[in-house]
Structure formats: C-alpha cells, structure tokens
C-alpha cells in the first residue's frame, strides 16, 4: 500500500472498468456487458433507467462535502467520516481529498474493504474481540497506516492480550465512555479510568485517546435531547482530564472523538477547549490533543431525520441539501385514493421514517408536478402504499413518483450501484455510478 496516498487513486479509478450485468439492479438490462465508464460516456439520463431506483445528486454531494470540510477547518477539528454510511470508496475518496484525517468503520469486514482500496488511516468505532480481527489488525497496522480501535472494559483488554500473547504487536486504542441506556462504552468515568489503567499495563496496547458516541443518547434536538448530549460530552471531557492528570496516555498526540451527523456542533462546543498543541510538563511531556468528529451521513443528507436534526438545519443558516431520492412506479391503483408502488423495504430506507411523496409524472425522466397531500402509509418488502385524495389528484398505473427519503445509512446497503445525476431537478444526465461494498 502506498502510504503517501490517503486512498489508492488507482483502485478507485479501476471501478470504472467494472462490467455491468444482472447484479446491478440500478442499470437497465440493455447495459449488460458494458463497463461503468462506457455507460457514463454514452450520456444516459434518468429516462434510460427503470424503477424502483435510488439516485444521487452530484451538486448536493459536492456542496455537502465542501461545507463540512470548510466547517471543520474553520473550527480546528479533524474529520474521520463514518464510511459505513455508504461503503462507497468513491465517496470516501471525495471526503479524503477535502482533508479528512481518514475513514471510520464499524466492523472487521468493513476494515478489509477499506484496506483493499488503500485507505491509509482507519478507525474502528468498536471494540476488537474477534481473534481473527485482532490478528488481522495487528498484521495490517504500520506507523504510516494506523488502525485505531476502541476498548470499553478490562475484559476487552484481556481478549486482545491473550490473542497477541505470542507476538510483540502493539495496537493503538481509545478508551470508550458510554452512558446508562446507551450502546457500548464504560458506564462511568471511574470505570473508564480503570479500562485505561488496564491498557497502560498491557504489553500489546497503547492508549491514544478517548472516544464516544452521543447519538445513542438522544434522538431529538429539543432541550431535553441537547441537554443529554451536552451532559454526556462533559463526562467525556472529565475523563480526558483525569487521564491527562494520571499520565495514562501512551502517545505524544492523542485524539478525542465523538460526533455523528446530528450533534457535531455540540461536540465541538463542549470538547474544543481540550484541543492543545502540547507542552513540557514538570516531569513528563504533555501530549498534543486533537478533536475528531466522525460525521458520515452528511455527504448524502436526506429529506427526513437528518433534515430535521442537522446542526445546519437547527442554526437557521444554510442547510445541507438532500443528495438522494427514490423513484417508484405505480403498479396498481386498486381502489379510490390508494396506489401501490413498485419499491419497498428492499429498495428504500424506512427505519427513520417512511418515504415522502414529492412529485408525480407519467414517465421516469419526464415532466413532473408536485404531489400535494399524498403520503406513504405502509411499506412491504417490494411495495409502498400511496394514499392520496382521489377527489383532487389522479394517479394512474405506470405513473412515476419521486420520493424524499430518510436515513442514508439504510439506503445504500440495498444497492450495488447507485447512479449519480448531474442535477435531480434539472440536467438529469447520469454523470457517475457509485459502487457499494456491503
């Protein structure tokens, strides 16, 4: 692996040589045998595709990526986007080219994908407890290509110690602070300090920071939700200060990391005072401290959950733009006010809200008009139930509905390829195909 590159440009570029076939439901059968590059060069548009379909908007992706990169630079924080949102090396490359520190991932399989595409800096936002994963990380970590992971109990430390007992590997880890009712993480500052002590005593681990995830503690941006997030982040700061005071860090540069796409502003507000360049102490060097957020969904954004909770929506300024849309066709209109669409749970995300009808037209890629007052009331594996006012709206079999979606994290896993349109509302030329690796 070339450690001078943030990601292998040649590996990403090679995706354009991929041949399209029956495995890629987003492209038409007539494209079978052509390559990705040939398909894009042919100048296909939305009208050449078929439903059900997920598409991306090139302008929105670029604008969202630029926006957060600039925000992080202005606030002096690192960004390690959570790559599990898209599992799309092409999009990771866009994020890394804008200065991202590296890519965060959630499990062993995802780490392997990232290394295959030459991602140089990786963070596993999870604990290593599978012996195969521990051994792989040890074998694939170098000074120029680090893989950070998290620990949240002395038991996790012991699993790593026993797995690496016959070697001399040393893994860089961050102690994870959790909270009651949350997901993983030590449940108190005192418990996290004990984990840090176990790391310091381990011959196979080095403590390089503190990690956490505030998003599992709140799901709203009201006063109660923000108070829960701020209280948790204050505990993260307290833990970091105790580790500093106790000399438990094992590196001259350490990282504090939290922040998904919903509360990254709160993370920076509470934890940015911890950022420092390091200095000489009376008896030891004080490490340099950096703050890292891990927002992943921001580059896609949505018309649902993130549209309502994103900091750039909450602050009344210029919000991120929805970069994904669903397209479905009416396959049945069995009774007044009800139409059945050809997209379902296997095609579109539903866990953070059902799809939202936006536009209707007689053909994919043709003229469309607003579909006011209609709702999706239920979703099956392969169908959506569209309710509408039969007295004011006409919906016919064959009509196409554009859908606003919620939660990109559960949209991409349903597609091996996602077409990118130049402009969803304007020039609907397909300008790229995004490959995913779930």
Tab-separated table of C-alpha atoms in Angstrom:
chain	number	residue	atom	x	y	z
A	1	UNK	CA	0.000	0.000	0.000
A	2	UNK	CA	1.258	3.476	-0.895
A	3	UNK	CA	1.215	5.316	2.430
A	4	UNK	CA	1.663	8.662	0.717
A	5	UNK	CA	-1.923	8.449	-0.550
A	6	UNK	CA	-4.979	8.843	1.664
A	7	UNK	CA	-6.704	6.243	-0.554
A	8	UNK	CA	-5.483	4.376	-3.610
A	9	UNK	CA	-6.415	6.533	-6.587
A	10	UNK	CA	-5.772	3.630	-8.968
A	11	UNK	CA	-8.041	1.245	-7.032
A	12	UNK	CA	-10.872	3.770	-7.048
A	13	UNK	CA	-10.344	4.584	-10.726
A	14	UNK	CA	-10.411	0.866	-11.596
A	15	UNK	CA	-14.080	0.750	-10.620
A	16	UNK	CA	-14.827	2.459	-13.928
A	17	UNK	CA	-13.647	-0.716	-15.660
A	18	UNK	CA	-16.296	-2.826	-13.890
A	19	UNK	CA	-18.698	-4.544	-16.274
A	20	UNK	CA	-22.401	-4.072	-15.695
A	21	UNK	CA	-24.724	-7.065	-15.565
A	22	UNK	CA	-27.668	-8.670	-13.753
A	23	UNK	CA	-26.099	-7.990	-10.347
A	24	UNK	CA	-26.682	-4.261	-10.749
A	25	UNK	CA	-30.419	-3.618	-10.492
A	26	UNK	CA	-29.979	0.140	-10.908
A	27	UNK	CA	-28.870	-0.111	-14.539
A	28	UNK	CA	-31.019	-1.332	-17.458
A	29	UNK	CA	-30.696	-4.800	-18.973
A	30	UNK	CA	-29.560	-3.162	-22.211
A	31	UNK	CA	-26.365	-2.109	-20.403
A	32	UNK	CA	-25.277	-5.710	-19.767
A	33	UNK	CA	-21.675	-6.204	-20.837
A	34	UNK	CA	-20.757	-2.529	-20.997
A	35	UNK	CA	-18.364	-1.048	-18.499
A	36	UNK	CA	-19.141	1.630	-15.958
A	37	UNK	CA	-17.033	4.092	-17.988
A	38	UNK	CA	-18.773	3.202	-21.251
A	39	UNK	CA	-22.214	3.594	-19.685
A	40	UNK	CA	-21.427	7.058	-18.354
A	41	UNK	CA	-19.722	8.149	-21.567
A	42	UNK	CA	-22.823	7.194	-23.552
A	43	UNK	CA	-24.681	10.106	-21.981
A	44	UNK	CA	-27.504	8.141	-20.407
A	45	UNK	CA	-30.095	10.034	-18.408
A	46	UNK	CA	-32.682	9.252	-15.769
A	47	UNK	CA	-35.131	8.412	-18.560
A	48	UNK	CA	-32.945	5.444	-19.587
A	49	UNK	CA	-33.217	3.812	-16.163
A	50	UNK	CA	-36.086	1.944	-14.531
A	51	UNK	CA	-37.930	1.672	-11.262
A	52	UNK	CA	-37.505	1.006	-8.438
A	53	UNK	CA	-34.457	3.235	-8.242
A	54	UNK	CA	-32.198	5.181	-5.900
A	55	UNK	CA	-30.281	8.127	-7.362
A	56	UNK	CA	-27.795	10.667	-6.053
A	57	UNK	CA	-27.415	14.348	-6.904
A	58	UNK	CA	-23.889	15.403	-7.900
A	59	UNK	CA	-24.291	19.029	-6.875
A	60	UNK	CA	-25.669	18.157	-3.452
A	61	UNK	CA	-22.870	15.671	-2.750
A	62	UNK	CA	-20.190	18.175	-3.709
A	63	UNK	CA	-21.788	21.016	-1.791
A	64	UNK	CA	-22.290	18.944	1.355
A	65	UNK	CA	-18.733	17.603	1.256
A	66	UNK	CA	-17.301	21.096	0.779
A	67	UNK	CA	-19.475	22.549	3.513
A	68	UNK	CA	-18.402	20.246	6.336
A	69	UNK	CA	-14.752	20.229	5.240
A	70	UNK	CA	-14.709	24.016	5.486
A	71	UNK	CA	-16.553	23.976	8.816
A	72	UNK	CA	-14.039	21.537	10.313
A	73	UNK	CA	-11.113	23.597	9.078
A	74	UNK	CA	-12.632	26.778	10.487
A	75	UNK	CA	-13.157	25.112	13.876
A	76	UNK	CA	-9.762	23.403	14.009
A	77	UNK	CA	-11.125	19.847	14.234
A	78	UNK	CA	-10.378	16.643	12.375
A	79	UNK	CA	-12.953	14.719	10.369
A	80	UNK	CA	-12.904	10.928	10.023
A	81	UNK	CA	-16.205	10.274	8.223
A	82	UNK	CA	-18.049	7.110	9.162
A	83	UNK	CA	-17.662	5.117	5.975
A	84	UNK	CA	-20.307	2.554	6.915
A	85	UNK	CA	-22.955	5.057	5.786
A	86	UNK	CA	-22.180	4.486	2.113
A	87	UNK	CA	-19.470	1.785	1.940
A	88	UNK	CA	-18.533	3.584	-1.252
A	89	UNK	CA	-14.788	4.136	-1.790
A	90	UNK	CA	-15.540	6.719	-4.488
A	91	UNK	CA	-17.304	8.880	-1.909
A	92	UNK	CA	-14.616	8.189	0.695
A	93	UNK	CA	-12.125	9.499	-1.853
A	94	UNK	CA	-14.112	12.720	-2.193
A	95	UNK	CA	-14.088	13.169	1.586
A	96	UNK	CA	-10.381	12.385	1.900
A	97	UNK	CA	-9.487	14.732	-0.945
A	98	UNK	CA	-11.058	17.537	1.092
A	99	UNK	CA	-8.734	16.923	4.019
A	100	UNK	CA	-10.422	14.203	6.078
A	101	UNK	CA	-7.985	12.533	8.508
A	102	UNK	CA	-9.099	9.064	7.488
A	103	UNK	CA	-12.174	6.854	7.397
A	104	UNK	CA	-14.082	5.420	10.369
A	105	UNK	CA	-15.703	2.000	10.058
A	106	UNK	CA	-17.824	-0.246	12.233
A	107	UNK	CA	-16.595	-3.820	11.828
A	108	UNK	CA	-13.866	-6.134	10.575
A	109	UNK	CA	-15.419	-6.748	7.151
A	110	UNK	CA	-15.595	-3.004	6.520
A	111	UNK	CA	-11.967	-2.556	7.540
A	112	UNK	CA	-10.951	-5.118	4.941
A	113	UNK	CA	-12.829	-3.234	2.208
A	114	UNK	CA	-11.103	-0.008	3.170
A	115	UNK	CA	-7.632	-1.543	3.198
A	116	UNK	CA	-8.312	-3.197	-0.176
A	117	UNK	CA	-8.895	0.309	-1.547
A	118	UNK	CA	-5.770	1.603	0.132
A	119	UNK	CA	-7.332	3.828	2.784
A	120	UNK	CA	-4.285	4.804	4.814
A	121	UNK	CA	-5.746	5.910	8.147
A	122	UNK	CA	-8.576	3.903	9.678
A	123	UNK	CA	-10.570	3.996	12.864
A	124	UNK	CA	-12.765	1.145	14.076
A	125	UNK	CA	-15.581	2.687	16.124
A	126	UNK	CA	-15.916	-0.529	18.036
A	127	UNK	CA	-14.010	-2.963	20.236
A	128	UNK	CA	-11.877	-5.761	18.819
A	129	UNK	CA	-12.948	-9.044	20.414
A	130	UNK	CA	-12.838	-11.484	17.477
A	131	UNK	CA	-9.401	-13.178	17.441
A	132	UNK	CA	-9.278	-13.190	13.625
A	133	UNK	CA	-9.978	-9.454	13.565
A	134	UNK	CA	-7.386	-8.745	16.250
A	135	UNK	CA	-4.731	-10.699	14.374
A	136	UNK	CA	-5.619	-9.012	11.072
A	137	UNK	CA	-5.441	-5.517	12.576
A	138	UNK	CA	-2.079	-6.342	14.161
A	139	UNK	CA	-0.760	-7.564	10.807
A	140	UNK	CA	-2.108	-4.589	8.856
A	141	UNK	CA	-1.108	-1.726	11.147
A	142	UNK	CA	2.038	0.273	10.490
A	143	UNK	CA	3.308	3.646	11.618
A	144	UNK	CA	2.277	5.127	8.276
A	145	UNK	CA	-1.043	3.305	8.075
A	146	UNK	CA	-2.634	3.206	11.536
A	147	UNK	CA	-5.805	1.389	12.566
A	148	UNK	CA	-7.277	2.805	15.764
A	149	UNK	CA	-9.872	0.848	17.741
A	150	UNK	CA	-11.793	1.250	20.981
A	151	UNK	CA	-11.856	-0.569	24.320
A	152	UNK	CA	-14.544	-0.251	26.986
A	153	UNK	CA	-13.699	-2.881	29.604
A	154	UNK	CA	-10.742	-4.711	31.168
A	155	UNK	CA	-12.265	-7.836	29.616
A	156	UNK	CA	-11.729	-6.446	26.132
A	157	UNK	CA	-8.125	-5.666	27.044
A	158	UNK	CA	-7.655	-9.243	28.206
A	159	UNK	CA	-9.059	-10.678	24.964
A	160	UNK	CA	-6.533	-8.654	22.953
A	161	UNK	CA	-3.695	-9.535	25.302
A	162	UNK	CA	-4.402	-13.258	25.085
A	163	UNK	CA	-4.783	-13.184	21.301
A	164	UNK	CA	-1.467	-11.368	20.795
A	165	UNK	CA	0.383	-13.122	23.639
A	166	UNK	CA	2.862	-14.884	21.357
A	167	UNK	CA	3.890	-11.767	19.469
A	168	UNK	CA	5.150	-8.249	20.010
A	169	UNK	CA	2.379	-6.295	18.276
A	170	UNK	CA	1.115	-3.099	19.912
A	171	UNK	CA	-2.302	-1.731	18.911
A	172	UNK	CA	-3.413	1.869	19.363
A	173	UNK	CA	-6.719	2.127	21.227
A	174	UNK	CA	-9.048	4.767	22.623
A	175	UNK	CA	-10.989	4.181	25.810
A	176	UNK	CA	-14.698	4.461	25.106
A	177	UNK	CA	-17.032	6.206	27.511
A	178	UNK	CA	-20.677	5.213	27.389
A	179	UNK	CA	-23.692	6.103	29.481
A	180	UNK	CA	-26.595	4.311	31.068
A	181	UNK	CA	-29.117	3.439	28.388
A	182	UNK	CA	-26.566	3.994	25.647
A	183	UNK	CA	-24.803	1.472	23.482
A	184	UNK	CA	-21.225	0.379	24.164
A	185	UNK	CA	-18.739	2.162	26.403
A	186	UNK	CA	-17.708	2.108	30.058
A	187	UNK	CA	-20.671	3.303	32.071
A	188	UNK	CA	-18.866	5.873	34.230
A	189	UNK	CA	-15.726	7.972	34.267
A	190	UNK	CA	-14.304	5.837	37.085
A	191	UNK	CA	-14.951	2.649	35.106
A	192	UNK	CA	-13.297	4.166	32.029
A	193	UNK	CA	-10.231	5.142	34.062
A	194	UNK	CA	-9.917	1.513	35.156
A	195	UNK	CA	-10.017	0.470	31.498
A	196	UNK	CA	-7.264	2.995	30.785
A	197	UNK	CA	-5.169	1.536	33.588
A	198	UNK	CA	-5.588	-1.926	32.097
A	199	UNK	CA	-4.440	-0.554	28.735
A	200	UNK	CA	-1.416	1.117	30.321
A	201	UNK	CA	-0.437	-2.206	31.924
A	202	UNK	CA	-0.821	-4.140	28.668
A	203	UNK	CA	2.251	-5.025	26.592
A	204	UNK	CA	0.089	-5.055	23.471
A	205	UNK	CA	-1.887	-1.809	23.730
A	206	UNK	CA	-1.170	1.894	23.727
A	207	UNK	CA	-3.748	4.451	24.856
A	208	UNK	CA	-4.082	7.234	22.282
A	209	UNK	CA	-7.364	8.887	23.182
A	210	UNK	CA	-10.948	8.938	24.386
A	211	UNK	CA	-13.932	8.008	22.237
A	212	UNK	CA	-17.689	8.053	22.488
A	213	UNK	CA	-20.955	8.330	20.633
A	214	UNK	CA	-23.551	10.807	21.795
A	215	UNK	CA	-26.108	9.882	19.144
A	216	UNK	CA	-27.398	6.849	21.041
A	217	UNK	CA	-28.417	9.055	23.978
A	218	UNK	CA	-30.774	11.398	22.131
A	219	UNK	CA	-32.873	11.383	19.003
A	220	UNK	CA	-34.220	14.921	19.017
A	221	UNK	CA	-32.928	18.484	19.009
A	222	UNK	CA	-35.270	19.723	21.726
A	223	UNK	CA	-33.981	20.982	25.081
A	224	UNK	CA	-34.070	17.539	26.684
A	225	UNK	CA	-32.207	15.889	23.819
A	226	UNK	CA	-29.499	18.542	23.651
A	227	UNK	CA	-29.105	18.512	27.446
A	228	UNK	CA	-28.493	14.748	27.380
A	229	UNK	CA	-25.870	15.167	24.683
A	230	UNK	CA	-24.096	18.025	26.465
A	231	UNK	CA	-24.086	16.190	29.779
A	232	UNK	CA	-22.514	13.151	28.207
A	233	UNK	CA	-19.863	15.207	26.389
A	234	UNK	CA	-18.995	16.938	29.664
A	235	UNK	CA	-18.274	13.492	31.113
A	236	UNK	CA	-16.014	12.724	28.154
A	237	UNK	CA	-14.089	15.899	28.871
A	238	UNK	CA	-13.779	14.978	32.544
A	239	UNK	CA	-12.449	11.536	31.614
A	240	UNK	CA	-9.851	13.054	29.304
A	241	UNK	CA	-8.695	15.446	32.021
A	242	UNK	CA	-8.316	12.595	34.501
A	243	UNK	CA	-6.296	10.551	32.030
A	244	UNK	CA	-4.036	13.533	31.412
A	245	UNK	CA	-3.562	14.145	35.119
A	246	UNK	CA	-2.819	10.467	35.741
A	247	UNK	CA	-0.331	10.203	32.890
A	248	UNK	CA	-2.158	7.239	31.385
A	249	UNK	CA	-1.875	8.276	27.755
A	250	UNK	CA	0.835	6.393	25.923
A	251	UNK	CA	1.428	8.734	22.994
A	252	UNK	CA	2.648	12.274	22.380
A	253	UNK	CA	-0.511	13.001	20.361
A	254	UNK	CA	-3.973	11.933	21.470
A	255	UNK	CA	-7.463	12.166	19.995
A	256	UNK	CA	-10.842	12.950	21.498
A	257	UNK	CA	-13.536	11.702	19.149
A	258	UNK	CA	-17.324	11.855	19.118
A	259	UNK	CA	-19.943	13.317	16.826
A	260	UNK	CA	-22.159	11.807	14.162
A	261	UNK	CA	-24.124	13.935	11.707
A	262	UNK	CA	-26.732	15.088	14.236
A	263	UNK	CA	-24.782	16.762	17.049
A	264	UNK	CA	-21.292	17.535	15.771
A	265	UNK	CA	-21.745	21.189	16.713
A	266	UNK	CA	-22.338	20.232	20.343
A	267	UNK	CA	-19.250	18.018	20.306
A	268	UNK	CA	-17.096	20.912	19.173
A	269	UNK	CA	-18.725	23.334	21.604
A	270	UNK	CA	-18.054	21.132	24.636
A	271	UNK	CA	-14.764	19.463	23.711
A	272	UNK	CA	-12.858	22.018	21.632
A	273	UNK	CA	-11.393	23.684	24.770
A	274	UNK	CA	-9.404	20.462	25.201
A	275	UNK	CA	-7.520	20.993	21.922
A	276	UNK	CA	-3.866	21.803	22.590
A	277	UNK	CA	-0.504	21.714	20.914
A	278	UNK	CA	1.195	20.048	23.892
A	279	UNK	CA	3.866	21.374	26.186
A	280	UNK	CA	6.629	20.353	28.527
A	281	UNK	CA	5.406	19.404	31.996
A	282	UNK	CA	7.449	19.275	35.163
A	283	UNK	CA	8.050	15.522	34.918
A	284	UNK	CA	6.640	14.434	31.569
A	285	UNK	CA	5.617	15.665	28.162
A	286	UNK	CA	2.014	16.732	27.920
A	287	UNK	CA	0.561	15.239	24.727
A	288	UNK	CA	-0.891	17.251	21.912
A	289	UNK	CA	-4.682	16.915	21.913
A	290	UNK	CA	-6.814	16.862	18.764
A	291	UNK	CA	-10.581	16.710	18.429
A	292	UNK	CA	-12.125	14.485	15.754
A	293	UNK	CA	-15.740	14.227	14.616
A	294	UNK	CA	-16.998	11.215	12.669
A	295	UNK	CA	-19.993	12.507	10.711
A	296	UNK	CA	-20.837	10.197	7.805
A	297	UNK	CA	-24.419	10.792	6.691
A	298	UNK	CA	-23.803	14.492	5.998
A	299	UNK	CA	-22.442	13.959	2.487
A	300	UNK	CA	-25.774	12.413	1.420
A	301	UNK	CA	-28.127	14.099	3.906
A	302	UNK	CA	-31.862	13.423	3.452
A	303	UNK	CA	-35.419	14.706	3.440
A	304	UNK	CA	-36.261	13.172	6.804
A	305	UNK	CA	-34.365	12.563	10.033
A	306	UNK	CA	-31.178	14.475	9.235
A	307	UNK	CA	-33.047	17.283	7.531
A	308	UNK	CA	-34.720	17.992	10.867
A	309	UNK	CA	-31.855	17.397	13.283
A	310	UNK	CA	-28.695	18.510	11.453
A	311	UNK	CA	-26.867	21.427	13.085
A	312	UNK	CA	-27.034	23.362	9.827
A	313	UNK	CA	-30.812	22.994	9.855
A	314	UNK	CA	-31.118	23.895	13.527
A	315	UNK	CA	-28.997	27.044	13.341
A	316	UNK	CA	-31.243	28.727	10.795
A	317	UNK	CA	-28.422	29.057	8.289
A	318	UNK	CA	-27.663	27.292	5.030
A	319	UNK	CA	-28.578	23.609	5.499
A	320	UNK	CA	-27.098	20.584	3.796
A	321	UNK	CA	-29.021	19.509	0.692
A	322	UNK	CA	-30.738	16.150	0.218
A	323	UNK	CA	-28.460	14.191	-2.095
A	324	UNK	CA	-30.586	11.058	-2.576
A	325	UNK	CA	-34.034	10.337	-3.966
A	326	UNK	CA	-36.145	7.285	-4.565
A	327	UNK	CA	-38.162	6.661	-7.720
A	328	UNK	CA	-41.100	4.249	-7.856
A	329	UNK	CA	-43.768	3.384	-10.385
A	330	UNK	CA	-47.447	2.779	-9.783
A	331	UNK	CA	-48.135	-0.910	-10.416
A	332	UNK	CA	-51.713	-0.955	-9.168
A	333	UNK	CA	-54.493	1.505	-8.354
A	334	UNK	CA	-56.913	-0.961	-6.763
A	335	UNK	CA	-59.313	1.407	-5.022
A	336	UNK	CA	-60.027	5.149	-4.836
A	337	UNK	CA	-57.276	7.031	-3.060
A	338	UNK	CA	-54.837	4.090	-2.964
A	339	UNK	CA	-51.946	3.281	-5.292
A	340	UNK	CA	-49.352	0.548	-4.892
A	341	UNK	CA	-45.781	1.379	-5.909
A	342	UNK	CA	-43.037	-0.985	-7.048
A	343	UNK	CA	-40.491	-0.008	-4.366
A	344	UNK	CA	-40.309	-1.433	-0.862
A	345	UNK	CA	-38.029	-2.206	2.072
A	346	UNK	CA	-35.608	-3.997	-0.234
A	347	UNK	CA	-35.103	-0.755	-2.149
A	348	UNK	CA	-35.637	2.216	0.186
A	349	UNK	CA	-34.874	3.083	3.829
A	350	UNK	CA	-37.800	3.041	6.274
A	351	UNK	CA	-36.241	2.796	9.756
A	352	UNK	CA	-36.143	6.579	10.361
A	353	UNK	CA	-39.403	7.451	8.676
A	354	UNK	CA	-41.330	6.323	5.620
A	355	UNK	CA	-40.593	7.735	2.159
A	356	UNK	CA	-42.267	11.054	1.378
A	357	UNK	CA	-44.019	11.562	-1.980
A	358	UNK	CA	-42.718	14.707	-3.666
A	359	UNK	CA	-43.502	14.657	-7.392
A	360	UNK	CA	-45.570	12.675	-9.899
A	361	UNK	CA	-45.277	12.292	-13.643
A	362	UNK	CA	-46.211	9.902	-16.459
A	363	UNK	CA	-42.636	8.751	-17.150
A	364	UNK	CA	-39.263	8.447	-15.458
A	365	UNK	CA	-37.132	11.382	-16.514
A	366	UNK	CA	-40.123	13.279	-17.896
A	367	UNK	CA	-42.029	16.315	-16.638
A	368	UNK	CA	-43.308	16.030	-13.071
A	369	UNK	CA	-45.547	18.104	-10.818
A	370	UNK	CA	-45.912	18.343	-7.043
A	371	UNK	CA	-47.866	15.536	-5.403
A	372	UNK	CA	-49.533	17.503	-2.634
A	373	UNK	CA	-51.346	15.816	0.218
A	374	UNK	CA	-50.194	12.283	-0.585
A	375	UNK	CA	-48.460	10.033	1.946
A	376	UNK	CA	-46.826	6.644	2.122
A	377	UNK	CA	-48.733	4.802	4.845
A	378	UNK	CA	-47.041	1.399	4.785
A	379	UNK	CA	-44.136	-0.394	3.140
A	380	UNK	CA	-43.818	-4.105	2.351
A	381	UNK	CA	-40.719	-5.876	1.106
A	382	UNK	CA	-41.336	-4.799	-2.507
A	383	UNK	CA	-44.256	-2.340	-2.366
A	384	UNK	CA	-45.268	1.039	-0.963
A	385	UNK	CA	-48.857	2.066	-0.171
A	386	UNK	CA	-49.539	5.560	-1.505
A	387	UNK	CA	-52.635	7.258	-0.089
A	388	UNK	CA	-53.954	10.327	-1.925
A	389	UNK	CA	-57.083	12.420	-2.316
A	390	UNK	CA	-58.938	10.880	-5.233
A	391	UNK	CA	-61.123	13.987	-5.497
A	392	UNK	CA	-58.220	16.280	-6.317
A	393	UNK	CA	-55.425	14.012	-7.539
A	394	UNK	CA	-55.274	11.485	-10.362
A	395	UNK	CA	-52.827	8.599	-10.072
A	396	UNK	CA	-52.643	6.009	-12.855
A	397	UNK	CA	-50.789	2.713	-13.317
A	398	UNK	CA	-47.416	3.481	-14.869
A	399	UNK	CA	-47.076	6.900	-13.222
A	400	UNK	CA	-43.724	7.607	-11.570
A	401	UNK	CA	-43.419	9.026	-8.068
A	402	UNK	CA	-40.303	10.803	-6.780
A	403	UNK	CA	-39.780	10.095	-3.106
A	404	UNK	CA	-37.895	12.007	-0.449
A	405	UNK	CA	-36.041	9.590	1.816
A	406	UNK	CA	-34.860	9.437	5.413
A	407	UNK	CA	-31.576	7.931	6.644
A	408	UNK	CA	-28.814	7.314	4.088
A	409	UNK	CA	-27.239	4.671	6.344
A	410	UNK	CA	-30.013	2.236	5.425
A	411	UNK	CA	-30.392	3.320	1.813
A	412	UNK	CA	-27.017	2.394	0.326
A	413	UNK	CA	-26.905	-1.184	1.583
A	414	UNK	CA	-29.768	-2.056	-0.774
A	415	UNK	CA	-27.859	-1.131	-3.946
A	416	UNK	CA	-24.644	-2.432	-5.506
A	417	UNK	CA	-24.576	0.577	-7.840
A	418	UNK	CA	-26.223	3.980	-7.410
A	419	UNK	CA	-26.483	6.323	-10.422
A	420	UNK	CA	-25.445	9.947	-9.882
A	421	UNK	CA	-27.441	12.601	-11.722
A	422	UNK	CA	-25.915	15.937	-12.663
A	423	UNK	CA	-28.934	17.708	-11.170
A	424	UNK	CA	-32.020	15.885	-9.926
A	425	UNK	CA	-34.217	18.918	-10.606
A	426	UNK	CA	-32.560	19.928	-13.858
A	427	UNK	CA	-29.992	18.154	-16.026
A	428	UNK	CA	-30.708	14.510	-15.223
A	429	UNK	CA	-27.734	13.115	-17.121
A	430	UNK	CA	-26.033	10.192	-15.372
A	431	UNK	CA	-22.559	11.533	-14.597
A	432	UNK	CA	-21.266	8.647	-12.488
A	433	UNK	CA	-22.111	5.300	-10.930
A	434	UNK	CA	-21.289	4.803	-7.244
A	435	UNK	CA	-20.266	1.254	-6.282
A	436	UNK	CA	-21.012	-0.009	-2.782
A	437	UNK	CA	-19.393	-2.862	-0.832
A	438	UNK	CA	-21.631	-4.100	1.975
